[in-house]
Coordinates of C-alpha atoms in Angstrom, one line a residue:
M1039 CA 116.4 77.4 -257.8
D1040 CA 113.6 75.5 -259.5
W1041 CA 115.3 74.3 -262.7
K1042 CA 112.0 73.0 -264.1
K1043 CA 111.0 76.6 -264.6
P1044 CA 112.5 78.7 -267.4
H1045 CA 114.7 80.8 -265.1
H1046 CA 117.9 79.2 -266.6
L1047 CA 117.3 81.0 -269.9
Y1048 CA 118.6 84.2 -268.1
Y1049 CA 121.6 82.3 -266.7
G1050 CA 122.4 81.0 -270.2
I1051 CA 122.3 84.5 -271.7
I1052 CA 124.5 85.9 -268.9
L1053 CA 127.1 83.1 -269.4
I1054 CA 127.1 83.7 -273.2
L1055 CA 127.7 87.4 -272.6
L1056 CA 130.3 86.8 -270.0
S1057 CA 132.2 84.4 -272.3
I1058 CA 132.2 87.1 -275.1
V1059 CA 133.5 89.7 -272.7
L1060 CA 136.2 87.4 -271.4
Y1061 CA 137.2 86.5 -275.0
V1062 CA 137.3 90.1 -276.2
T1063 CA 139.1 91.6 -273.2
R1064 CA 141.4 88.6 -272.7
I1065 CA 141.0 89.1 -268.9
T1066 CA 141.5 85.4 -268.3
R1067 CA 144.8 83.5 -269.0
S1068 CA 142.8 80.4 -269.9
P1069 CA 141.8 80.2 -273.5
Y1070 CA 139.3 77.5 -272.5
L1071 CA 137.2 79.4 -269.9
P1072 CA 135.3 81.6 -272.5
V1073 CA 134.6 78.4 -274.6
I1074 CA 133.3 76.5 -271.5
L1075 CA 131.1 79.4 -270.4
L1076 CA 129.8 79.8 -273.9
S1077 CA 129.0 76.1 -274.2
I1078 CA 127.1 76.1 -270.8
G1079 CA 125.2 79.2 -271.8
V1080 CA 124.1 77.8 -275.1
F1081 CA 123.1 74.5 -273.5
L1082 CA 121.0 76.3 -270.8
S1083 CA 119.3 78.5 -273.4
V1084 CA 118.6 75.7 -275.9
D1085 CA 117.4 73.5 -273.0
D1086 CA 114.9 76.3 -272.0
L1087 CA 113.6 76.4 -275.6
I1088 CA 113.1 72.6 -275.5
Y1089 CA 111.4 72.9 -272.1
H1090 CA 108.9 75.4 -273.5
L1091 CA 108.1 73.3 -276.6
T1092 CA 107.9 69.9 -274.9
G1093 CA 107.5 70.5 -271.2
I1094 CA 110.6 68.5 -270.5
G1095 CA 114.2 69.9 -270.6
L1096 CA 117.3 67.9 -270.4
F1097 CA 118.7 69.9 -267.5
S1098 CA 115.5 69.5 -265.5
T1099 CA 115.5 65.8 -266.3
L1100 CA 119.1 65.3 -265.2
F1101 CA 119.1 67.6 -262.2
G1102 CA 115.5 68.3 -261.4
E1103 CA 112.8 66.4 -259.7
T1104 CA 111.9 63.0 -261.0
Y1105 CA 108.7 61.2 -260.3
V1106 CA 107.5 57.6 -260.0
A1107 CA 104.3 55.5 -259.8
I1108 CA 104.5 52.6 -257.3
L1109 CA 102.3 49.6 -257.9
T1110 CA 101.4 47.3 -255.0
T1111 CA 98.6 44.9 -254.0
F1112 CA 96.8 44.2 -250.7
P1113 CA 94.7 41.3 -249.6
E1114 CA 91.8 43.6 -248.6
D1115 CA 90.7 47.2 -248.9
Q1116 CA 91.0 48.1 -245.2
E1117 CA 94.7 47.3 -245.2
A1118 CA 95.3 49.2 -248.5
S1119 CA 93.4 52.2 -247.0
E1120 CA 95.4 52.2 -243.8
I1121 CA 98.8 52.0 -245.5
I1122 CA 97.9 54.6 -248.0
H1123 CA 96.7 56.9 -245.2
G1124 CA 100.0 56.3 -243.3
L1125 CA 102.0 57.2 -246.4
L1126 CA 99.9 60.4 -247.0
N1127 CA 100.1 61.5 -243.4
R1128 CA 103.9 61.2 -243.6
K1129 CA 103.9 63.1 -246.9
L1130 CA 105.7 60.2 -248.6
I1131 CA 103.1 60.1 -251.4
A1132 CA 100.9 62.7 -253.0
C1133 CA 98.1 60.3 -254.1
G1134 CA 97.0 56.7 -253.8
N1135 CA 94.4 54.9 -255.8
R1136 CA 92.8 51.6 -254.9
F1137 CA 90.7 49.3 -257.0
P1138 CA 89.7 45.6 -256.8
C1139 CA 91.5 43.0 -259.0
K1140 CA 91.7 39.3 -259.5
S1141 CA 95.2 38.0 -259.3
L1142 CA 96.8 34.8 -260.5
Y1143 CA 100.4 34.1 -259.3
W1144 CA 102.9 31.5 -258.4
W1145 CA 103.4 30.9 -254.7
E1146 CA 105.3 28.0 -253.1
G1147 CA 105.1 25.8 -256.2
T1148 CA 101.5 26.3 -257.1
I1149 CA 99.4 28.8 -259.0
E1150 CA 97.3 30.8 -256.6
K1151 CA 94.1 32.8 -257.3
S1152 CA 92.9 35.6 -255.1
D1153 CA 90.8 38.7 -254.9
E1154 CA 93.1 41.6 -254.1
V1155 CA 93.2 45.4 -254.0
Y1156 CA 95.5 47.0 -256.5
S1157 CA 97.1 50.3 -255.5
L1158 CA 98.7 53.0 -257.6
L1159 CA 100.8 55.5 -255.6
K1160 CA 102.4 58.6 -257.1
T1161 CA 105.4 60.4 -255.5
P1162 CA 108.7 62.2 -256.2
A1163 CA 111.4 59.6 -256.7
K1164 CA 113.3 60.9 -253.7
H1165 CA 110.7 59.2 -251.4
V1166 CA 110.8 55.7 -253.0
S1167 CA 113.1 54.1 -250.4
K1168 CA 111.0 55.3 -247.5
V1169 CA 107.7 54.3 -249.2
I1170 CA 109.0 50.8 -249.8
K1171 CA 110.3 50.5 -246.3
F1172 CA 106.9 51.7 -244.9
I1173 CA 104.9 49.3 -247.1
K1174 CA 107.1 46.3 -246.1
L1175 CA 106.8 47.2 -242.4
H1176 CA 103.0 47.4 -242.4
H1177 CA 102.0 44.9 -245.2
S1178 CA 100.5 41.5 -244.2
Y1179 CA 102.1 39.7 -247.1
E1180 CA 105.4 37.9 -246.6
V1181 CA 106.5 39.2 -250.1
P1182 CA 104.4 42.2 -251.1
Q1183 CA 104.4 43.2 -254.7
I1184 CA 106.1 46.6 -254.9
V1185 CA 107.0 47.8 -258.4
V1186 CA 108.4 51.3 -259.1
I1187 CA 107.8 52.7 -262.5
P1188 CA 109.5 56.0 -263.6
I1189 CA 107.1 58.7 -264.8
K1190 CA 108.9 60.0 -268.0
R1191 CA 106.4 62.7 -268.8
G1192 CA 103.3 64.3 -267.4
S1193 CA 101.3 67.5 -266.9
K1194 CA 103.7 70.1 -265.5
D1195 CA 100.9 71.2 -263.2
Y1196 CA 100.3 67.7 -261.8
L1197 CA 104.0 66.9 -261.4
G1198 CA 104.4 70.3 -259.6
Y1199 CA 101.5 69.2 -257.3
L1200 CA 103.3 65.9 -256.5
T1201 CA 106.3 68.0 -255.3
R1202 CA 104.3 70.6 -253.4
V1203 CA 102.2 68.2 -251.4
T1204 CA 105.0 65.9 -250.4
A1205 CA 107.4 68.7 -249.3

């Protein structure tokens, strides 16, 4: 079940109705079961309303797919291209962008300056460990920059695309 879609509204309504039936008929011995079912039903229904208004529901945030952007640098475009292609071919990322940058950083006690290629990779969070492992295995730097940033919000269509193409 894709909890990012509004299907859980129906489950919420069913649970609310079931809790009312259980309470009225006293079928269950537990006085708490109708209250628990009612609470879950209300939560799912309200969450669905929030999802329709904002594009993000609490239930889908807690239990649904989450996404990340991974930032990394390479010494040259050829290496960046090869690693991004490797990640794409394994369906570990949905998209990789590369662009030139000038970097200043500490390395072995001195400030270094170099031209690098900055890469932005987008993927579902479930692939992060494999992406990091792949980059470390194929990267020429001793300590490659790999920074993972959670995507808190985005176009529903684009986030769905990230899931589809990496499945």
